[in-house]
mmCIF file of C-alpha atoms and ligand atoms in Angstrom:
data_model
loop_
_atom_site.group_PDB
_atom_site.id
_atom_site.type_symbol
_atom_site.label_atom_id
_atom_site.label_comp_id
_atom_site.label_asym_id
_atom_site.label_seq_id
_atom_site.Cartn_x
_atom_site.Cartn_y
_atom_site.Cartn_z
ATOM 1 C CA MET C 1259 0.000 0.000 0.000
ATOM 2 C CA THR C 1260 1.447 3.391 -0.974
ATOM 3 C CA GLU C 1261 1.735 6.126 1.610
ATOM 4 C CA MET C 1262 -1.436 8.107 2.172
ATOM 5 C CA ARG C 1263 -0.911 11.655 0.918
ATOM 6 C CA LYS C 1264 -2.588 14.768 2.264
ATOM 7 C CA VAL C 1265 -4.235 17.241 -0.065
ATOM 8 C CA LEU C 1266 -5.777 20.589 0.816
ATOM 9 C CA VAL C 1267 -8.693 21.589 -1.414
ATOM 10 C CA ILE C 1268 -9.192 25.342 -1.467
ATOM 11 C CA TYR C 1269 -12.595 26.439 -2.666
ATOM 12 C CA THR C 1270 -12.771 29.900 -4.229
ATOM 13 C CA GLY C 1271 -16.080 29.633 -6.115
ATOM 14 C CA GLY C 1272 -16.875 29.248 -9.809
ATOM 15 C CA THR C 1273 -19.422 27.171 -11.699
ATOM 16 C CA ILE C 1274 -18.206 23.905 -10.123
ATOM 17 C CA GLY C 1275 -19.864 24.955 -6.862
ATOM 18 C CA MET C 1276 -22.833 26.895 -8.168
ATOM 19 C CA MET C 1277 -26.511 26.161 -8.240
ATOM 20 C CA MET C 1278 -29.468 27.754 -9.898
ATOM 21 C CA GLU C 1279 -31.156 30.311 -7.669
ATOM 22 C CA GLU C 1280 -34.884 29.918 -8.148
ATOM 23 C CA GLU C 1281 -35.826 33.531 -7.791
ATOM 24 C CA SER C 1282 -33.280 35.025 -10.208
ATOM 25 C CA GLN C 1283 -32.787 31.895 -12.371
ATOM 26 C CA SER C 1284 -29.034 32.646 -12.404
ATOM 27 C CA LEU C 1285 -26.127 30.553 -11.164
ATOM 28 C CA ILE C 1286 -24.809 31.559 -7.715
ATOM 29 C CA PRO C 1287 -21.968 30.010 -5.629
ATOM 30 C CA ILE C 1288 -22.814 27.597 -2.742
ATOM 31 C CA ASP C 1289 -20.884 26.297 0.300
ATOM 32 C CA PHE C 1290 -18.147 23.691 0.021
ATOM 33 C CA GLU C 1291 -19.845 21.092 2.242
ATOM 34 C CA LYS C 1292 -22.587 20.787 -0.357
ATOM 35 C CA ILE C 1293 -20.020 20.312 -3.123
ATOM 36 C CA PHE C 1294 -18.406 17.432 -1.295
ATOM 37 C CA GLN C 1295 -21.727 15.609 -1.035
ATOM 38 C CA HIS C 1296 -21.830 15.404 -4.826
ATOM 39 C CA ILE C 1297 -18.626 13.316 -5.032
ATOM 40 C CA PRO C 1298 -18.836 10.587 -2.373
ATOM 41 C CA VAL C 1299 -16.110 8.628 -4.205
ATOM 42 C CA LEU C 1300 -13.524 11.133 -2.898
ATOM 43 C CA GLU C 1301 -13.816 9.392 0.459
ATOM 44 C CA SER C 1302 -12.670 6.083 -0.942
ATOM 45 C CA MET C 1303 -9.476 7.491 -2.492
ATOM 46 C CA ASN C 1304 -6.168 6.756 -0.790
ATOM 47 C CA VAL C 1305 -5.794 10.455 -0.026
ATOM 48 C CA GLU C 1306 -6.591 12.441 3.084
ATOM 49 C CA ILE C 1307 -8.531 15.472 1.922
ATOM 50 C CA ASP C 1308 -9.014 18.615 3.994
ATOM 51 C CA HIS C 1309 -10.658 21.718 2.761
ATOM 52 C CA ALA C 1310 -10.427 25.448 3.194
ATOM 53 C CA GLN C 1311 -12.891 27.954 1.917
ATOM 54 C CA MET C 1312 -12.109 31.547 1.017
ATOM 55 C CA ASP C 1313 -13.957 34.077 3.201
ATOM 56 C CA GLU C 1314 -15.759 35.236 0.126
ATOM 57 C CA ILE C 1315 -16.892 32.716 -2.513
ATOM 58 C CA ILE C 1316 -16.842 34.380 -5.906
ATOM 59 C CA ASP C 1317 -17.609 34.023 -9.548
ATOM 60 C CA SER C 1318 -14.063 34.292 -10.892
ATOM 61 C CA SER C 1319 -14.983 37.365 -12.923
ATOM 62 C CA ASP C 1320 -14.675 39.147 -9.561
ATOM 63 C CA MET C 1321 -11.066 37.993 -9.149
ATOM 64 C CA ASN C 1322 -8.611 40.667 -7.961
ATOM 65 C CA PRO C 1323 -5.067 41.010 -6.525
ATOM 66 C CA HIS C 1324 -6.358 41.149 -2.934
ATOM 67 C CA PHE C 1325 -7.998 37.731 -3.418
ATOM 68 C CA TRP C 1326 -4.763 36.320 -4.900
ATOM 69 C CA ILE C 1327 -2.856 37.445 -1.816
ATOM 70 C CA LYS C 1328 -5.388 35.752 0.482
ATOM 71 C CA LEU C 1329 -5.124 32.565 -1.571
ATOM 72 C CA VAL C 1330 -1.332 32.564 -1.368
ATOM 73 C CA GLU C 1331 -1.540 33.135 2.390
ATOM 74 C CA ILE C 1332 -3.592 29.940 2.755
ATOM 75 C CA ILE C 1333 -1.102 27.935 0.674
ATOM 76 C CA GLU C 1334 1.873 29.403 2.518
ATOM 77 C CA LYS C 1335 0.354 28.726 5.945
ATOM 78 C CA SER C 1336 -0.457 25.097 5.188
ATOM 79 C CA TYR C 1337 2.454 24.386 2.852
ATOM 80 C CA LEU C 1338 4.411 22.044 5.119
ATOM 81 C CA GLU C 1339 1.337 20.156 6.296
ATOM 82 C CA TYR C 1340 0.114 19.034 2.854
ATOM 83 C CA ASP C 1341 1.590 17.108 -0.059
ATOM 84 C CA GLY C 1342 -0.424 18.977 -2.656
ATOM 85 C CA PHE C 1343 -3.139 21.552 -3.231
ATOM 86 C CA VAL C 1344 -6.255 21.659 -5.388
ATOM 87 C CA VAL C 1345 -7.794 25.064 -6.021
ATOM 88 C CA LEU C 1346 -11.420 24.979 -7.140
ATOM 89 C CA HIS C 1347 -11.873 28.078 -9.243
ATOM 90 C CA GLY C 1348 -14.133 29.532 -11.907
ATOM 91 C CA SER C 1349 -12.828 28.969 -15.396
ATOM 92 C CA ASP C 1350 -13.266 32.569 -16.577
ATOM 93 C CA THR C 1351 -10.116 33.923 -14.940
ATOM 94 C CA MET C 1352 -8.448 30.632 -14.013
ATOM 95 C CA ALA C 1353 -5.572 31.236 -16.444
ATOM 96 C CA TYR C 1354 -4.845 34.596 -14.766
ATOM 97 C CA THR C 1355 -4.873 33.061 -11.276
ATOM 98 C CA ALA C 1356 -2.720 30.112 -12.349
ATOM 99 C CA SER C 1357 -0.209 32.494 -13.941
ATOM 100 C CA MET C 1358 -0.215 34.768 -10.906
ATOM 101 C CA LEU C 1359 0.259 31.919 -8.419
ATOM 102 C CA SER C 1360 3.227 30.658 -10.421
ATOM 103 C CA PHE C 1361 4.991 34.004 -9.877
ATOM 104 C CA MET C 1362 3.892 34.505 -6.275
ATOM 105 C CA LEU C 1363 5.004 31.003 -5.208
ATOM 106 C CA GLU C 1364 8.749 30.955 -5.804
ATOM 107 C CA ASN C 1365 10.606 27.641 -5.281
ATOM 108 C CA LEU C 1366 7.362 25.688 -5.359
ATOM 109 C CA ASN C 1367 8.027 22.034 -4.590
ATOM 110 C CA LYS C 1368 4.475 20.736 -4.442
ATOM 111 C CA PRO C 1369 1.599 20.442 -6.915
ATOM 112 C CA VAL C 1370 -0.929 23.289 -6.963
ATOM 113 C CA ILE C 1371 -3.679 22.153 -9.330
ATOM 114 C CA LEU C 1372 -6.429 24.534 -10.381
ATOM 115 C CA THR C 1373 -9.628 23.061 -11.689
ATOM 116 C CA GLY C 1374 -13.309 23.845 -12.074
ATOM 117 C CA SER C 1375 -16.054 22.998 -14.504
ATOM 118 C CA GLN C 1376 -18.319 24.291 -17.212
ATOM 119 C CA LEU C 1377 -21.415 22.746 -15.584
ATOM 120 C CA PRO C 1378 -22.177 22.806 -11.823
ATOM 121 C CA LEU C 1379 -21.503 19.576 -9.903
ATOM 122 C CA GLY C 1380 -25.181 19.218 -9.094
ATOM 123 C CA MET C 1381 -26.018 18.759 -12.769
ATOM 124 C CA VAL C 1382 -26.192 15.260 -14.191
ATOM 125 C CA ARG C 1383 -23.749 15.867 -17.054
ATOM 126 C CA SER C 1384 -21.333 17.963 -14.986
ATOM 127 C CA ASP C 1385 -17.688 17.825 -16.045
ATOM 128 C CA GLY C 1386 -16.797 18.843 -12.471
ATOM 129 C CA ARG C 1387 -16.681 15.344 -10.966
ATOM 130 C CA GLU C 1388 -13.968 14.015 -13.254
ATOM 131 C CA ASN C 1389 -12.015 17.271 -13.122
ATOM 132 C CA PHE C 1390 -12.092 17.316 -9.325
ATOM 133 C CA ILE C 1391 -11.189 13.645 -8.836
ATOM 134 C CA SER C 1392 -8.298 13.716 -11.338
ATOM 135 C CA ALA C 1393 -7.003 16.990 -9.886
ATOM 136 C CA VAL C 1394 -6.855 15.359 -6.422
ATOM 137 C CA GLU C 1395 -5.083 12.351 -7.895
ATOM 138 C CA ILE C 1396 -2.496 14.545 -9.628
ATOM 139 C CA ALA C 1397 -1.996 16.731 -6.538
ATOM 140 C CA SER C 1398 -1.198 13.598 -4.525
ATOM 141 C CA ALA C 1399 0.962 11.824 -7.122
ATOM 142 C CA TYR C 1400 4.443 11.165 -5.783
ATOM 143 C CA GLU C 1401 7.313 8.980 -6.922
ATOM 144 C CA ASP C 1402 10.125 8.117 -4.488
ATOM 145 C CA ASP C 1403 8.845 10.799 -2.140
ATOM 146 C CA THR C 1404 9.065 13.463 -4.862
ATOM 147 C CA PRO C 1405 5.954 15.101 -6.306
ATOM 148 C CA ILE C 1406 5.499 14.273 -9.984
ATOM 149 C CA VAL C 1407 4.213 17.761 -10.838
ATOM 150 C CA PRO C 1408 5.735 20.406 -8.533
ATOM 151 C CA GLU C 1409 4.100 23.233 -10.486
ATOM 152 C CA VAL C 1410 1.044 25.455 -10.618
ATOM 153 C CA CYS C 1411 -1.175 23.754 -13.207
ATOM 154 C CA VAL C 1412 -4.599 23.910 -14.766
ATOM 155 C CA TYR C 1413 -6.425 20.586 -15.075
ATOM 156 C CA PHE C 1414 -9.436 20.530 -17.347
ATOM 157 C CA GLU C 1415 -11.089 17.853 -19.458
ATOM 158 C CA ASN C 1416 -8.368 15.197 -19.483
ATOM 159 C CA GLN C 1417 -5.399 17.517 -19.837
ATOM 160 C CA LEU C 1418 -2.942 18.969 -17.386
ATOM 161 C CA PHE C 1419 -1.288 22.208 -18.462
ATOM 162 C CA ARG C 1420 1.395 24.443 -17.020
ATOM 163 C CA GLY C 1421 -0.791 27.177 -15.525
ATOM 164 C CA ASN C 1422 1.131 30.167 -16.845
ATOM 165 C CA ARG C 1423 0.873 28.836 -20.400
ATOM 166 C CA THR C 1424 -2.917 28.624 -20.464
ATOM 167 C CA SER C 1425 -5.759 30.781 -21.789
ATOM 168 C CA LYS C 1426 -9.467 30.126 -21.674
ATOM 169 C CA PHE C 1427 -10.602 29.818 -25.261
ATOM 170 C CA ASN C 1428 -13.983 28.090 -25.157
ATOM 171 C CA ALA C 1429 -17.058 29.134 -23.181
ATOM 172 C CA GLU C 1430 -19.120 26.144 -24.317
ATOM 173 C CA HIS C 1431 -17.032 22.982 -24.642
ATOM 174 C CA PHE C 1432 -15.669 21.044 -21.698
ATOM 175 C CA ASP C 1433 -12.111 21.426 -23.015
ATOM 176 C CA ALA C 1434 -12.110 25.120 -22.217
ATOM 177 C CA PHE C 1435 -8.357 25.762 -22.069
ATOM 178 C CA ILE C 1436 -5.560 26.002 -24.552
ATOM 179 C CA SER C 1437 -1.811 25.940 -24.014
ATOM 180 C CA GLY C 1438 -0.758 27.054 -27.466
ATOM 181 C CA ASN C 1439 2.963 27.294 -26.863
ATOM 182 C CA TYR C 1440 3.698 24.474 -24.450
ATOM 183 C CA PRO C 1441 2.784 20.768 -24.501
ATOM 184 C CA ALA C 1442 0.395 19.231 -21.979
ATOM 185 C CA LEU C 1443 2.149 18.045 -18.790
ATOM 186 C CA ALA C 1444 -0.162 15.047 -18.587
ATOM 187 C CA ASP C 1445 -2.870 13.372 -20.657
ATOM 188 C CA VAL C 1446 -5.554 11.612 -18.721
ATOM 189 C CA GLY C 1447 -7.379 8.583 -20.065
ATOM 190 C CA VAL C 1448 -7.459 5.102 -18.588
ATOM 191 C CA HIS C 1449 -4.057 6.032 -17.126
ATOM 192 C CA ILE C 1450 -2.549 9.374 -16.226
ATOM 193 C CA LYS C 1451 0.366 9.747 -18.622
ATOM 194 C CA TYR C 1452 2.811 12.319 -17.331
ATOM 195 C CA ASN C 1453 4.982 13.964 -19.978
ATOM 196 C CA LYS C 1454 7.908 14.186 -17.609
ATOM 197 C CA VAL C 1455 10.361 15.945 -19.919
ATOM 198 C CA TYR C 1456 8.114 18.994 -19.920
ATOM 199 C CA ILE C 1457 7.544 19.133 -16.166
ATOM 200 C CA ARG C 1458 9.656 21.461 -14.024
ATOM 201 C CA LYS C 1459 12.034 19.884 -11.535
ATOM 202 C CA PRO C 1460 11.518 20.548 -7.809
ATOM 203 C CA ALA C 1461 13.503 23.544 -6.543
ATOM 204 C CA TYR C 1462 14.632 21.836 -3.289
ATOM 205 C CA LYS C 1463 14.601 25.227 -1.590
ATOM 206 C CA ALA C 1464 12.199 26.736 0.904
ATOM 207 C CA LEU C 1465 9.029 28.231 -0.534
ATOM 208 C CA LYS C 1466 9.123 32.007 -0.927
ATOM 209 C CA ALA C 1467 5.661 33.529 -1.078
ATOM 210 C CA HIS C 1468 5.581 36.982 -2.685
ATOM 211 C CA LYS C 1469 2.628 39.059 -1.605
ATOM 212 C CA ASN C 1470 3.218 42.515 -3.012
ATOM 213 C CA LEU C 1471 1.375 43.102 -6.245
ATOM 214 C CA SER C 1472 1.161 46.286 -8.256
ATOM 215 C CA ASN C 1473 -1.715 47.248 -10.497
ATOM 216 C CA ALA C 1474 0.282 49.796 -12.492
ATOM 217 C CA VAL C 1475 -0.189 47.642 -15.584
ATOM 218 C CA GLY C 1476 -2.458 48.135 -18.592
ATOM 219 C CA ILE C 1477 -3.268 46.245 -21.787
ATOM 220 C CA LEU C 1478 -3.630 47.942 -25.140
ATOM 221 C CA LYS C 1479 -5.182 45.608 -27.703
ATOM 222 C CA LEU C 1480 -4.605 46.727 -31.276
ATOM 223 C CA PHE C 1481 -7.282 46.452 -33.950
ATOM 224 C CA PRO C 1482 -7.544 47.775 -37.492
ATOM 225 C CA GLY C 1483 -8.797 51.345 -37.272
ATOM 226 C CA ILE C 1484 -7.907 51.810 -33.593
ATOM 227 C CA PRO C 1485 -8.525 55.507 -32.795
ATOM 228 C CA LEU C 1486 -5.304 57.364 -31.977
ATOM 229 C CA SER C 1487 -7.127 58.983 -29.072
ATOM 230 C CA LEU C 1488 -7.572 55.536 -27.483
ATOM 231 C CA VAL C 1489 -3.856 54.771 -27.870
ATOM 232 C CA LYS C 1490 -2.968 58.223 -26.574
ATOM 233 C CA ASN C 1491 -5.261 58.056 -23.546
ATOM 234 C CA THR C 1492 -4.007 54.625 -22.541
ATOM 235 C CA LEU C 1493 -0.358 55.538 -22.898
ATOM 236 C CA ALA C 1494 -0.896 58.852 -21.099
ATOM 237 C CA GLN C 1495 -2.256 57.189 -17.922
ATOM 238 C CA LYS C 1496 0.264 58.381 -15.350
ATOM 239 C CA GLU C 1497 -0.279 55.472 -12.987
ATOM 240 C CA LEU C 1498 0.670 52.840 -15.582
ATOM 241 C CA GLU C 1499 4.288 51.727 -15.530
ATOM 242 C CA ILE C 1500 3.970 48.804 -17.927
ATOM 243 C CA VAL C 1501 1.674 48.720 -20.946
ATOM 244 C CA ILE C 1502 1.210 45.342 -22.595
ATOM 245 C CA LEU C 1503 0.754 45.858 -26.301
ATOM 246 C CA GLU C 1504 -1.379 43.046 -27.751
ATOM 247 C CA SER C 1505 -0.116 43.173 -31.302
ATOM 248 C CA PHE C 1506 -0.938 41.306 -34.503
ATOM 249 C CA GLY C 1507 0.690 38.017 -35.567
ATOM 250 C CA ALA C 1508 4.431 37.897 -34.920
ATOM 251 C CA GLY C 1509 4.383 41.196 -33.004
ATOM 252 C CA ASN C 1510 3.264 43.606 -35.713
ATOM 253 C CA ALA C 1511 1.642 47.018 -35.331
ATOM 254 C CA PRO C 1512 0.555 49.883 -37.606
ATOM 255 C CA THR C 1513 3.384 51.890 -39.197
ATOM 256 C CA ASN C 1514 1.395 55.095 -39.009
ATOM 257 C CA LYS C 1515 3.738 57.911 -37.860
ATOM 258 C CA ASP C 1516 1.326 59.324 -35.289
ATOM 259 C CA PHE C 1517 0.861 55.915 -33.694
ATOM 260 C CA LEU C 1518 4.622 55.369 -33.561
ATOM 261 C CA SER C 1519 5.293 58.769 -32.066
ATOM 262 C CA LEU C 1520 2.844 57.966 -29.238
ATOM 263 C CA ILE C 1521 4.798 54.786 -28.547
ATOM 264 C CA GLU C 1522 8.033 56.731 -28.588
ATOM 265 C CA GLU C 1523 6.676 59.372 -26.250
ATOM 266 C CA ALA C 1524 5.468 56.730 -23.786
ATOM 267 C CA GLY C 1525 8.971 55.239 -23.729
ATOM 268 C CA ARG C 1526 10.475 58.681 -23.151
ATOM 269 C CA ASN C 1527 8.079 59.149 -20.241
ATOM 270 C CA GLY C 1528 9.468 56.038 -18.604
ATOM 271 C CA LYS C 1529 6.783 53.510 -19.529
ATOM 272 C CA THR C 1530 7.823 49.989 -20.396
ATOM 273 C CA ILE C 1531 5.966 48.590 -23.396
ATOM 274 C CA LEU C 1532 5.810 44.811 -23.598
ATOM 275 C CA ASN C 1533 4.783 43.283 -26.906
ATOM 276 C CA VAL C 1534 2.698 40.072 -26.863
ATOM 277 C CA SER C 1535 0.762 38.554 -29.719
ATOM 278 C CA GLN C 1536 -3.002 38.322 -30.062
ATOM 279 C CA CYS C 1537 -2.400 34.835 -31.520
ATOM 280 C CA LYS C 1538 -2.816 31.905 -29.129
ATOM 281 C CA SER C 1539 0.160 30.104 -30.608
ATOM 282 C CA GLY C 1540 3.529 31.237 -31.965
ATOM 283 C CA GLU C 1541 5.672 34.121 -30.809
ATOM 284 C CA VAL C 1542 6.560 37.766 -31.148
ATOM 285 C CA GLU C 1543 9.595 38.206 -33.379
ATOM 286 C CA MET C 1544 10.253 41.906 -33.622
ATOM 287 C CA GLY C 1545 12.167 42.770 -36.768
ATOM 288 C CA ARG C 1546 10.818 39.922 -38.883
ATOM 289 C CA TYR C 1547 8.420 42.352 -40.561
ATOM 290 C CA ALA C 1548 9.001 46.051 -41.163
ATOM 291 C CA THR C 1549 5.823 46.624 -39.135
ATOM 292 C CA SER C 1550 7.479 45.368 -35.977
ATOM 293 C CA LYS C 1551 11.018 46.583 -36.630
ATOM 294 C CA LYS C 1552 9.964 50.120 -35.781
ATOM 295 C CA LEU C 1553 8.678 49.002 -32.387
ATOM 296 C CA LEU C 1554 12.029 47.403 -31.659
ATOM 297 C CA GLU C 1555 13.827 50.628 -32.583
ATOM 298 C CA LEU C 1556 11.538 52.546 -30.239
ATOM 299 C CA GLY C 1557 12.505 50.359 -27.273
ATOM 300 C CA VAL C 1558 9.425 48.125 -27.123
ATOM 301 C CA ILE C 1559 10.428 44.795 -25.564
ATOM 302 C CA SER C 1560 9.352 41.346 -26.676
ATOM 303 C CA GLY C 1561 7.133 39.081 -24.609
ATOM 304 C CA ARG C 1562 8.046 36.303 -27.066
ATOM 305 C CA ASP C 1563 5.580 33.430 -26.643
ATOM 306 C CA MET C 1564 4.067 34.542 -23.339
ATOM 307 C CA THR C 1565 0.303 34.619 -23.007
ATOM 308 C CA THR C 1566 -1.327 37.934 -22.168
ATOM 309 C CA GLU C 1567 -2.348 36.417 -18.830
ATOM 310 C CA ALA C 1568 1.272 35.562 -17.986
ATOM 311 C CA ALA C 1569 2.558 38.941 -19.218
ATOM 312 C CA LEU C 1570 0.020 40.807 -17.083
ATOM 313 C CA THR C 1571 0.560 38.858 -13.873
ATOM 314 C CA LYS C 1572 4.350 38.779 -14.293
ATOM 315 C CA SER C 1573 4.291 42.575 -14.668
ATOM 316 C CA MET C 1574 2.137 42.991 -11.540
ATOM 317 C CA TYR C 1575 4.499 40.721 -9.631
ATOM 318 C CA LEU C 1576 7.755 42.354 -10.786
ATOM 319 C CA LEU C 1577 6.489 45.892 -10.159
ATOM 320 C CA GLY C 1578 5.183 44.770 -6.770
ATOM 321 C CA GLU C 1579 8.668 43.487 -5.959
ATOM 322 C CA GLY C 1580 9.988 46.978 -6.710
ATOM 323 C CA TYR C 1581 11.791 46.323 -9.995
ATOM 324 C CA SER C 1582 12.171 49.197 -12.447
ATOM 325 C CA GLY C 1583 14.355 50.366 -15.351
ATOM 326 C CA SER C 1584 16.751 47.949 -16.970
ATOM 327 C CA ASP C 1585 16.321 45.260 -14.274
ATOM 328 C CA LEU C 1586 12.585 45.217 -14.917
ATOM 329 C CA ARG C 1587 13.097 45.016 -18.682
ATOM 330 C CA LYS C 1588 15.613 42.201 -18.257
ATOM 331 C CA LEU C 1589 13.339 40.116 -16.039
ATOM 332 C CA LEU C 1590 10.306 40.642 -18.246
ATOM 333 C CA GLN C 1591 12.279 39.076 -21.101
ATOM 334 C CA LYS C 1592 13.557 36.161 -19.045
ATOM 335 C CA SER C 1593 11.689 32.963 -18.166
ATOM 336 C CA LEU C 1594 11.088 33.043 -14.395
ATOM 337 C CA ARG C 1595 8.666 30.113 -13.990
ATOM 338 C CA GLY C 1596 8.643 28.447 -17.387
ATOM 339 C CA GLU C 1597 6.174 31.020 -18.753
ATOM 340 C CA MET C 1598 8.269 31.698 -21.824
ATOM 341 C CA SER C 1599 10.312 29.470 -24.148
ATOM 342 C CA LEU C 1600 14.058 29.922 -24.019
HETATM 343 N N1 LIG E 1293 -18.374 32.552 -14.427
HETATM 344 C C1 LIG E 1293 -17.797 31.335 -13.932
HETATM 345 C C2 LIG E 1293 -16.538 31.686 -13.169
HETATM 346 O O1 LIG E 1293 -15.532 31.886 -13.763
HETATM 347 C C3 LIG E 1293 -17.531 30.384 -15.048
HETATM 348 C C4 LIG E 1293 -16.896 29.073 -14.630
HETATM 349 O O2 LIG E 1293 -16.726 28.760 -13.490
HETATM 350 O O3 LIG E 1293 -16.570 28.293 -15.503
HETATM 351 O O4 LIG E 1293 -16.551 31.752 -11.964
#
């Protein structure tokens, strides 16, 4: 008999724990105890499961930095007591939370598996049961006393992804997440097949939980015909220190002189502009096209194959840690937690 592992399930809200409110006929979050009743099989697993519930149970569209800090505090406080963690979370902003946790939890040596569902557990066809059970299994999977997946991950519909590589791309299908630039860490069928070459190695250092986050970050998504006033107003926001430019294809942007002079002015005013692609797969390669070469000349830096979610949360984390100037630019372009390909 293998050693019984201990997993802490942290319930934050989301569809997995919602039910239909009769009066409003909308889905609202319910208490964790009721969720547990829907999966009696959890009790027969060779895992000791405890649970913690956030003070406020939310639809993940209400996610915010304060909530992330509270979540990290729970993980930090119980880190030594548990072998792994499962975070039940709404799918809408799960990719943001998974990315953020990866930066906040430095030297992570245990699995932190985020999961949820597209249909509430109380519904007959709910995808939540399988997601929950497999997430617990993955969070408690050890080999020779070493966790198989010592990373922050998203588990959804038979696939385990590195959390900071994911984006939600489907609001209807059960396979709601994509990891366009990094292979799945595990495929789940009759067996759980771990793709070990892609999984990060344990850090073998003490966990360092970072709890200072800055919100001096904005996102400017380009589109054909974008009004210059919109670009100007965004870049003129004094409180923003980093602006993530969601560009076209391999990092391309309009060559219009007025647009480019706004970018240049923002750089002169001390803003860092980080270029990520609107595409879900592939990377920013500034200089490949004339339309991106200009950005490079103006000091825009490349987010390479980072998702917008990873770029945003990494920026909030680095600014919160007090980085600025060339150190900030250097770290933004470096892989800190496997969020970017080397
Ligand atoms: N609106 C829900 C949430 O993100 C959707 C879900 O859970 O899938 O909390």
